[in-house]
Structure formats: structure tokens, C-alpha cells
């Protein structure tokens, strides 16, 4: 049995019998005016963070969500889209699609603004999406891509890139791990399906996105997720897993490489009212400016003694300069 078949069986079981402990998100449930999320959707929230960000969802965007779970984030996306088939949900597991469709009927009863046809559920594979090229404004996946092995991950990211419009966003939440894992963990198909042993380092995760062509990467959050300990897992050392929330934007790739925002900022404190490097970066006196890692290094290379640089906070919420 392949690891993908094991994964399919895990989520078939989770669709037929909701498993509250399957994933462990530290995100609160969105509470928005007029939005009621059915209890069953909350119980089937098989993610490790959130991919729903209001600033991505203005002007009724066309949204794609891969790996539907119980439908909670599809409902949240529909809250912003509010149009027939404005949100496309893709899953390879028939039972998950059926469960999600039933949950939308409950949501329709509890939300007078919501119609089930706001969401277009389709059976499909993340590595061969049944979606047209350049047709999606915002694509999302939550705790899915970390399951894939390297070659399959490349295919899944390439598919997301293909379906996005120019400047469209791929918004994701996945577990990551900065420690090495042994082969026993990496090759355990069930642990991979449970979003544990497939976790990449943040650097490798970001590289997979930029290798696919995404020109701008935003790391929006980095949070504690799980522990793999020697008492319960085949490891002789404690392994700490985090979850990150990332947006990859289909911007053209700059000649000098991608713009990667990891939450760094620069603060100018010199004698003038501002500092202008002549390359499009203007720092007002004593006001922090969010900058990408590439710009941070370029400004550091100037060797000035009147600019302070913060370390990466791994939290970025827009408004930066690249």
C-alpha cells in the first residue's frame, strides 16, 4: 500500500467518524457577524492553523480549497465570496466530500446568508487539479502538503501555481520541523498521514515554493504544534514540531531572487528625517519598516551605524517593502 493510499484511508475514517484529536490547531474559531459554524464542522477541523485572512478576500474573489475536511474553512471563505460556486473544494476522498456536503446543509439552516451552491465540491487530486489555468484568486490548503513526499509535493505546488491568476495567492498552514527525523519516522506511512513525520524545515518549505516560481513569500505565523517523544514514537530524542502559516504570491520572480518576508524590520535613527537608499526603500526616522530578508541584507551591507535591524519574528501581516 502506498503512503497516499494510507492517507486516503485515514481521512475516510475521519469522515465517517469525526476525530476531534486528529489535528491540533491553536487557532480560535473565527467569530464574524452573522457567521455560525456548525459544531460538526468544528469537530472535523483537520487543520493545523488557519488559511482564512480577511485582507486576502476583498472584492468577492474566486477561491480554491484543496482537502475539504468538514467544510469549515470552505464556509468561512464563502462568507467573504457569497456567490454561486465562488468557492471550489477539492478532495480525493469520496466520504469526505459527502460529509462536507451534508455539513453545508446544516450550515444553510444556521446561516441565512449561506447557500450550499456557494461551494462547488469536486473530486480531484492535488497533483492533477480539475481547475482551469489562471482562474483562481486565492488558493488554500491546510495541513495537506506536509503529507506529500518530495516529488509529489513539487507536483502539488506546481498545480496550485498553474491555476492561480497572476498575483494570486496560495495560502497555507502546515507543520514544520527544524530537527532531523530518522528514516523510521519518515517512512511511517500513518505518521505521515497524521501530519507528523513529513514535516519539512521552514527553509526547505519556502524553497519548494520559490522553486515553483512564486516570487513573494510571506510567513504570517509560527506556532507550537506537536512533540514526538521517545516514549511514544520511534525516536531516541525529543522532536519539536511547529505549524506555520504562509502565503505564496504568484508575482514575477525578481532578477535578484524571491522576496521572502520572515518578519524582519529596519529602523533608521540617524540625523536626517529619513534615509533613502536610492533603490525604492525609504526609512522614516524612528519608524519601523517591514522588509524582506533580501532587502534586510542589502541594507546591512551598506555598513551604516544608524539603522537597526530586528531578527525574524516569523510573523508578517503586510505593509512591507521589498
mmCIF file of N, CA and C in Angstrom, residues 82-171:
data_model
loop_
_atom_site.group_PDB
_atom_site.id
_atom_site.type_symbol
_atom_site.label_atom_id
_atom_site.label_comp_id
_atom_site.label_asym_id
_atom_site.label_seq_id
_atom_site.Cartn_x
_atom_site.Cartn_y
_atom_site.Cartn_z
ATOM 1 N N UNK A 82 -19.557 34.844 -1.216
ATOM 2 C CA UNK A 82 -21.012 34.994 -1.348
ATOM 3 C C UNK A 82 -21.491 35.015 -2.805
ATOM 4 N N UNK A 83 -21.050 34.075 -3.587
ATOM 5 C CA UNK A 83 -21.524 33.952 -4.962
ATOM 6 C C UNK A 83 -21.597 32.476 -5.323
ATOM 7 N N UNK A 84 -22.465 32.164 -6.258
ATOM 8 C CA UNK A 84 -22.633 30.779 -6.682
ATOM 9 C C UNK A 84 -21.315 30.236 -7.209
ATOM 10 N N UNK A 85 -20.892 29.106 -6.644
ATOM 11 C CA UNK A 85 -19.642 28.435 -6.999
ATOM 12 C C UNK A 85 -18.439 29.368 -6.869
ATOM 13 N N UNK A 86 -18.533 30.305 -5.933
ATOM 14 C CA UNK A 86 -17.410 31.212 -5.679
ATOM 15 C C UNK A 86 -16.252 30.522 -5.005
ATOM 16 N N UNK A 87 -16.539 29.405 -4.332
ATOM 17 C CA UNK A 87 -15.506 28.620 -3.659
ATOM 18 C C UNK A 87 -15.526 27.205 -4.234
ATOM 19 N N UNK A 88 -14.373 26.736 -4.657
ATOM 20 C CA UNK A 88 -14.233 25.363 -5.151
ATOM 21 C C UNK A 88 -13.529 24.536 -4.084
ATOM 22 N N UNK A 89 -14.111 23.395 -3.720
ATOM 23 C CA UNK A 89 -13.496 22.487 -2.762
ATOM 24 C C UNK A 89 -13.114 21.185 -3.450
ATOM 25 N N UNK A 90 -11.852 20.797 -3.332
ATOM 26 C CA UNK A 90 -11.337 19.601 -3.997
ATOM 27 C C UNK A 90 -10.915 18.575 -2.957
ATOM 28 N N UNK A 91 -11.307 17.321 -3.148
ATOM 29 C CA UNK A 91 -10.831 16.251 -2.275
ATOM 30 C C UNK A 91 -10.812 14.950 -3.053
ATOM 31 N N UNK A 92 -9.898 14.060 -2.683
ATOM 32 C CA UNK A 92 -9.780 12.763 -3.339
ATOM 33 C C UNK A 92 -10.595 11.690 -2.620
ATOM 34 N N UNK A 93 -11.101 12.030 -1.418
ATOM 35 C CA UNK A 93 -11.810 11.057 -0.586
ATOM 36 C C UNK A 93 -13.320 11.264 -0.737
ATOM 37 N N UNK A 94 -14.012 10.298 -1.314
ATOM 38 C CA UNK A 94 -15.457 10.412 -1.539
ATOM 39 C C UNK A 94 -16.214 10.673 -0.245
ATOM 40 N N UNK A 95 -15.832 9.954 0.804
ATOM 41 C CA UNK A 95 -16.548 10.076 2.080
ATOM 42 C C UNK A 95 -16.391 11.470 2.682
ATOM 43 N N UNK A 96 -15.245 12.112 2.456
ATOM 44 C CA UNK A 96 -15.052 13.465 2.969
ATOM 45 C C UNK A 96 -15.895 14.458 2.179
ATOM 46 N N UNK A 97 -15.986 14.264 0.875
ATOM 47 C CA UNK A 97 -16.841 15.130 0.065
ATOM 48 C C UNK A 97 -18.309 14.983 0.477
ATOM 49 N N UNK A 98 -18.741 13.753 0.741
ATOM 50 C CA UNK A 98 -20.120 13.507 1.162
ATOM 51 C C UNK A 98 -20.401 14.153 2.519
ATOM 52 N N UNK A 99 -19.454 13.987 3.445
ATOM 53 C CA UNK A 99 -19.636 14.560 4.782
ATOM 54 C C UNK A 99 -19.690 16.077 4.720
ATOM 55 N N UNK A 100 -18.817 16.667 3.916
ATOM 56 C CA UNK A 100 -18.790 18.116 3.775
ATOM 57 C C UNK A 100 -20.098 18.624 3.182
ATOM 58 N N UNK A 101 -20.622 17.942 2.168
ATOM 59 C CA UNK A 101 -21.895 18.344 1.551
ATOM 60 C C UNK A 101 -23.032 18.314 2.575
ATOM 61 N N UNK A 102 -23.060 17.289 3.412
ATOM 62 C CA UNK A 102 -24.080 17.204 4.458
ATOM 63 C C UNK A 102 -23.917 18.344 5.463
ATOM 64 N N UNK A 103 -22.672 18.656 5.797
ATOM 65 C CA UNK A 103 -22.414 19.735 6.754
ATOM 66 C C UNK A 103 -22.858 21.081 6.208
ATOM 67 N N UNK A 104 -22.771 21.270 4.888
ATOM 68 C CA UNK A 104 -23.218 22.529 4.303
ATOM 69 C C UNK A 104 -24.734 22.689 4.421
ATOM 70 N N UNK A 105 -25.473 21.596 4.408
ATOM 71 C CA UNK A 105 -26.920 21.671 4.623
ATOM 72 C C UNK A 105 -27.224 22.177 6.030
ATOM 73 N N UNK A 106 -26.427 21.711 7.002
ATOM 74 C CA UNK A 106 -26.583 22.196 8.382
ATOM 75 C C UNK A 106 -26.230 23.677 8.447
ATOM 76 N N UNK A 107 -25.148 24.054 7.789
ATOM 77 C CA UNK A 107 -24.721 25.456 7.779
ATOM 78 C C UNK A 107 -25.776 26.352 7.145
ATOM 79 N N UNK A 108 -26.453 25.834 6.116
ATOM 80 C CA UNK A 108 -27.500 26.598 5.440
ATOM 81 C C UNK A 108 -28.661 26.888 6.387
ATOM 82 N N UNK A 109 -28.949 25.930 7.264
ATOM 83 C CA UNK A 109 -30.017 26.117 8.249
ATOM 84 C C UNK A 109 -29.635 27.136 9.312
ATOM 85 N N UNK A 110 -28.341 27.246 9.600
ATOM 86 C CA UNK A 110 -27.888 28.094 10.700
ATOM 87 C C UNK A 110 -27.407 29.472 10.249
ATOM 88 N N UNK A 111 -27.272 29.669 8.935
ATOM 89 C CA UNK A 111 -26.788 30.945 8.403
ATOM 90 C C UNK A 111 -27.709 31.395 7.273
ATOM 91 N N UNK A 112 -28.472 32.464 7.498
ATOM 92 C CA UNK A 112 -29.457 32.860 6.492
ATOM 93 C C UNK A 112 -28.821 33.421 5.221
ATOM 94 N N UNK A 113 -27.557 33.797 5.249
ATOM 95 C CA UNK A 113 -26.868 34.333 4.076
ATOM 96 C C UNK A 113 -26.275 33.229 3.203
ATOM 97 N N UNK A 114 -26.110 32.028 3.749
ATOM 98 C CA UNK A 114 -25.355 30.970 3.074
ATOM 99 C C UNK A 114 -26.250 30.062 2.244
ATOM 100 N N UNK A 115 -25.776 29.745 1.038
ATOM 101 C CA UNK A 115 -26.414 28.762 0.173
ATOM 102 C C UNK A 115 -25.387 27.690 -0.178
ATOM 103 N N UNK A 116 -25.816 26.446 -0.171
ATOM 104 C CA UNK A 116 -24.877 25.346 -0.439
ATOM 105 C C UNK A 116 -24.198 25.477 -1.794
ATOM 106 N N UNK A 117 -24.898 26.109 -2.768
ATOM 107 C CA UNK A 117 -24.280 26.228 -4.089
ATOM 108 C C UNK A 117 -23.215 27.329 -4.159
ATOM 109 N N UNK A 118 -22.954 28.008 -3.012
ATOM 110 C CA UNK A 118 -21.797 28.902 -2.959
ATOM 111 C C UNK A 118 -20.503 28.088 -3.085
ATOM 112 N N UNK A 119 -20.575 26.800 -2.706
ATOM 113 C CA UNK A 119 -19.401 25.931 -2.717
ATOM 114 C C UNK A 119 -19.569 24.858 -3.783
ATOM 115 N N UNK A 120 -18.596 24.747 -4.640
ATOM 116 C CA UNK A 120 -18.580 23.749 -5.715
ATOM 117 C C UNK A 120 -17.629 22.629 -5.298
ATOM 118 N N UNK A 121 -18.183 21.516 -4.812
ATOM 119 C CA UNK A 121 -17.367 20.383 -4.388
ATOM 120 C C UNK A 121 -17.029 19.506 -5.585
ATOM 121 N N UNK A 122 -15.743 19.197 -5.738
ATOM 122 C CA UNK A 122 -15.290 18.381 -6.856
ATOM 123 C C UNK A 122 -14.332 17.296 -6.351
ATOM 124 N N UNK A 123 -14.483 16.105 -6.910
ATOM 125 C CA UNK A 123 -13.496 15.075 -6.615
ATOM 126 C C UNK A 123 -12.271 15.340 -7.473
ATOM 127 N N UNK A 124 -11.116 15.293 -6.843
ATOM 128 C CA UNK A 124 -9.896 15.543 -7.590
ATOM 129 C C UNK A 124 -8.663 15.338 -6.747
ATOM 130 N N UNK A 125 -7.551 15.267 -7.416
ATOM 131 C CA UNK A 125 -6.253 15.003 -6.811
ATOM 132 C C UNK A 125 -5.472 16.311 -6.757
ATOM 133 N N UNK A 126 -4.797 16.559 -5.648
ATOM 134 C CA UNK A 126 -3.988 17.777 -5.520
ATOM 135 C C UNK A 126 -2.898 17.853 -6.573
ATOM 136 N N UNK A 127 -2.508 16.727 -7.118
ATOM 137 C CA UNK A 127 -1.440 16.698 -8.116
ATOM 138 C C UNK A 127 -1.967 16.754 -9.543
ATOM 139 N N UNK A 128 -3.276 16.845 -9.686
ATOM 140 C CA UNK A 128 -3.901 16.985 -11.010
ATOM 141 C C UNK A 128 -5.250 17.666 -10.804
ATOM 142 N N UNK A 129 -5.236 18.942 -10.473
ATOM 143 C CA UNK A 129 -6.444 19.659 -10.082
ATOM 144 C C UNK A 129 -7.416 19.815 -11.255
ATOM 145 N N UNK A 130 -8.697 19.521 -11.037
ATOM 146 C CA UNK A 130 -9.707 19.726 -12.078
ATOM 147 C C UNK A 130 -10.158 21.193 -12.128
ATOM 148 N N UNK A 131 -9.209 22.071 -12.393
ATOM 149 C CA UNK A 131 -9.431 23.519 -12.373
ATOM 150 C C UNK A 131 -8.667 24.136 -13.540
ATOM 151 N N UNK A 132 -9.254 25.149 -14.169
ATOM 152 C CA UNK A 132 -8.635 25.790 -15.326
ATOM 153 C C UNK A 132 -7.401 26.610 -14.935
ATOM 154 N N UNK A 133 -6.500 26.783 -15.892
ATOM 155 C CA UNK A 133 -5.322 27.623 -15.703
ATOM 156 C C UNK A 133 -5.737 29.058 -15.392
ATOM 157 N N UNK A 134 -4.964 29.723 -14.540
ATOM 158 C CA UNK A 134 -5.096 31.171 -14.309
ATOM 159 C C UNK A 134 -6.533 31.602 -14.008
ATOM 160 N N UNK A 135 -7.239 30.818 -13.182
ATOM 161 C CA UNK A 135 -8.652 31.098 -12.925
ATOM 162 C C UNK A 135 -8.978 31.400 -11.458
ATOM 163 N N UNK A 136 -7.989 31.299 -10.576
ATOM 164 C CA UNK A 136 -8.230 31.387 -9.140
ATOM 165 C C UNK A 136 -7.517 32.595 -8.548
ATOM 166 N N UNK A 137 -8.225 33.335 -7.682
ATOM 167 C CA UNK A 137 -7.617 34.477 -6.989
ATOM 168 C C UNK A 137 -6.860 34.043 -5.736
ATOM 169 N N UNK A 138 -7.489 33.172 -4.951
ATOM 170 C CA UNK A 138 -6.892 32.685 -3.702
ATOM 171 C C UNK A 138 -7.036 31.176 -3.646
ATOM 172 N N UNK A 139 -5.918 30.472 -3.544
ATOM 173 C CA UNK A 139 -5.926 29.026 -3.353
ATOM 174 C C UNK A 139 -5.427 28.734 -1.938
ATOM 175 N N UNK A 140 -5.911 27.647 -1.351
ATOM 176 C CA UNK A 140 -5.544 27.357 0.034
ATOM 177 C C UNK A 140 -5.483 25.856 0.279
ATOM 178 N N UNK A 141 -4.670 25.488 1.243
ATOM 179 C CA UNK A 141 -4.646 24.119 1.761
ATOM 180 C C UNK A 141 -4.181 24.194 3.207
ATOM 181 N N UNK A 142 -4.730 23.313 4.034
ATOM 182 C CA UNK A 142 -4.441 23.338 5.467
ATOM 183 C C UNK A 142 -4.018 21.944 5.920
ATOM 184 N N UNK A 143 -2.741 21.798 6.241
ATOM 185 C CA UNK A 143 -2.212 20.548 6.798
ATOM 186 C C UNK A 143 -2.334 19.391 5.806
ATOM 187 N N UNK A 144 -2.055 19.688 4.531
ATOM 188 C CA UNK A 144 -2.089 18.670 3.489
ATOM 189 C C UNK A 144 -0.728 18.489 2.832
ATOM 190 N N UNK A 145 -0.094 19.575 2.444
ATOM 191 C CA UNK A 145 1.136 19.462 1.667
ATOM 192 C C UNK A 145 2.267 18.814 2.452
ATOM 193 N N UNK A 146 2.251 18.941 3.779
ATOM 194 C CA UNK A 146 3.306 18.308 4.580
ATOM 195 C C UNK A 146 3.260 16.785 4.496
ATOM 196 N N UNK A 147 2.131 16.236 4.060
ATOM 197 C CA UNK A 147 1.999 14.779 3.921
ATOM 198 C C UNK A 147 2.807 14.276 2.730
ATOM 199 N N UNK A 148 2.919 15.090 1.675
ATOM 200 C CA UNK A 148 3.497 14.632 0.420
ATOM 201 C C UNK A 148 5.008 14.442 0.500
ATOM 202 N N UNK A 149 5.481 13.402 -0.155
ATOM 203 C CA UNK A 149 6.910 13.237 -0.353
ATOM 204 C C UNK A 149 7.376 14.189 -1.454
ATOM 205 N N UNK A 150 8.690 14.334 -1.585
ATOM 206 C CA UNK A 150 9.282 15.424 -2.370
ATOM 207 C C UNK A 150 8.717 15.562 -3.782
ATOM 208 N N UNK A 151 8.710 14.496 -4.563
ATOM 209 C CA UNK A 151 8.258 14.601 -5.949
ATOM 210 C C UNK A 151 6.772 14.956 -6.029
ATOM 211 N N UNK A 152 5.975 14.385 -5.123
ATOM 212 C CA UNK A 152 4.539 14.680 -5.115
ATOM 213 C C UNK A 152 4.279 16.106 -4.643
ATOM 214 N N UNK A 153 5.089 16.585 -3.698
ATOM 215 C CA UNK A 153 4.948 17.966 -3.237
ATOM 216 C C UNK A 153 5.218 18.936 -4.374
ATOM 217 N N UNK A 154 6.234 18.672 -5.166
ATOM 218 C CA UNK A 154 6.530 19.536 -6.314
ATOM 219 C C UNK A 154 5.345 19.603 -7.268
ATOM 220 N N UNK A 155 4.719 18.452 -7.521
ATOM 221 C CA UNK A 155 3.560 18.417 -8.416
ATOM 222 C C UNK A 155 2.391 19.211 -7.840
ATOM 223 N N UNK A 156 2.138 19.057 -6.528
ATOM 224 C CA UNK A 156 1.004 19.741 -5.893
ATOM 225 C C UNK A 156 1.195 21.256 -5.909
ATOM 226 N N UNK A 157 2.416 21.721 -5.626
ATOM 227 C CA UNK A 157 2.684 23.156 -5.645
ATOM 228 C C UNK A 157 2.595 23.687 -7.076
ATOM 229 N N UNK A 158 3.115 22.925 -8.033
ATOM 230 C CA UNK A 158 3.049 23.350 -9.435
ATOM 231 C C UNK A 158 1.608 23.484 -9.903
ATOM 232 N N UNK A 159 0.727 22.595 -9.426
ATOM 233 C CA UNK A 159 -0.679 22.673 -9.791
ATOM 234 C C UNK A 159 -1.334 23.931 -9.214
ATOM 235 N N UNK A 160 -1.018 24.257 -7.980
ATOM 236 C CA UNK A 160 -1.552 25.481 -7.389
ATOM 237 C C UNK A 160 -1.069 26.705 -8.174
ATOM 238 N N UNK A 161 0.202 26.695 -8.532
ATOM 239 C CA UNK A 161 0.751 27.805 -9.308
ATOM 240 C C UNK A 161 0.022 27.927 -10.655
ATOM 241 N N UNK A 162 -0.227 26.795 -11.276
ATOM 242 C CA UNK A 162 -0.892 26.781 -12.593
ATOM 243 C C UNK A 162 -2.276 27.417 -12.545
ATOM 244 N N UNK A 163 -3.071 27.097 -11.542
ATOM 245 C CA UNK A 163 -4.464 27.545 -11.530
ATOM 246 C C UNK A 163 -4.625 28.984 -11.030
ATOM 247 N N UNK A 164 -3.610 29.515 -10.360
ATOM 248 C CA UNK A 164 -3.713 30.878 -9.845
ATOM 249 C C UNK A 164 -3.585 31.918 -10.958
ATOM 250 N N UNK A 165 -4.343 32.992 -10.819
ATOM 251 C CA UNK A 165 -4.177 34.150 -11.689
ATOM 252 C C UNK A 165 -2.842 34.836 -11.364
ATOM 253 N N UNK A 166 -2.300 35.636 -12.283
ATOM 254 C CA UNK A 166 -1.126 36.436 -11.940
ATOM 255 C C UNK A 166 -1.393 37.277 -10.694
ATOM 256 N N UNK A 167 -0.479 37.262 -9.765
ATOM 257 C CA UNK A 167 -0.557 37.946 -8.471
ATOM 258 C C UNK A 167 -1.553 37.280 -7.508
ATOM 259 N N UNK A 168 -2.079 36.117 -7.890
ATOM 260 C CA UNK A 168 -2.928 35.366 -6.972
ATOM 261 C C UNK A 168 -2.119 34.808 -5.818
ATOM 262 N N UNK A 169 -2.832 34.392 -4.758
ATOM 263 C CA UNK A 169 -2.165 33.944 -3.533
ATOM 264 C C UNK A 169 -2.470 32.480 -3.229
ATOM 265 N N UNK A 170 -1.434 31.770 -2.829
ATOM 266 C CA UNK A 170 -1.576 30.435 -2.274
ATOM 267 C C UNK A 170 -1.355 30.558 -0.780
ATOM 268 N N UNK A 171 -2.406 30.309 0.008
ATOM 269 C CA UNK A 171 -2.354 30.481 1.458
ATOM 270 C C UNK A 171 -2.378 29.103 2.108
#
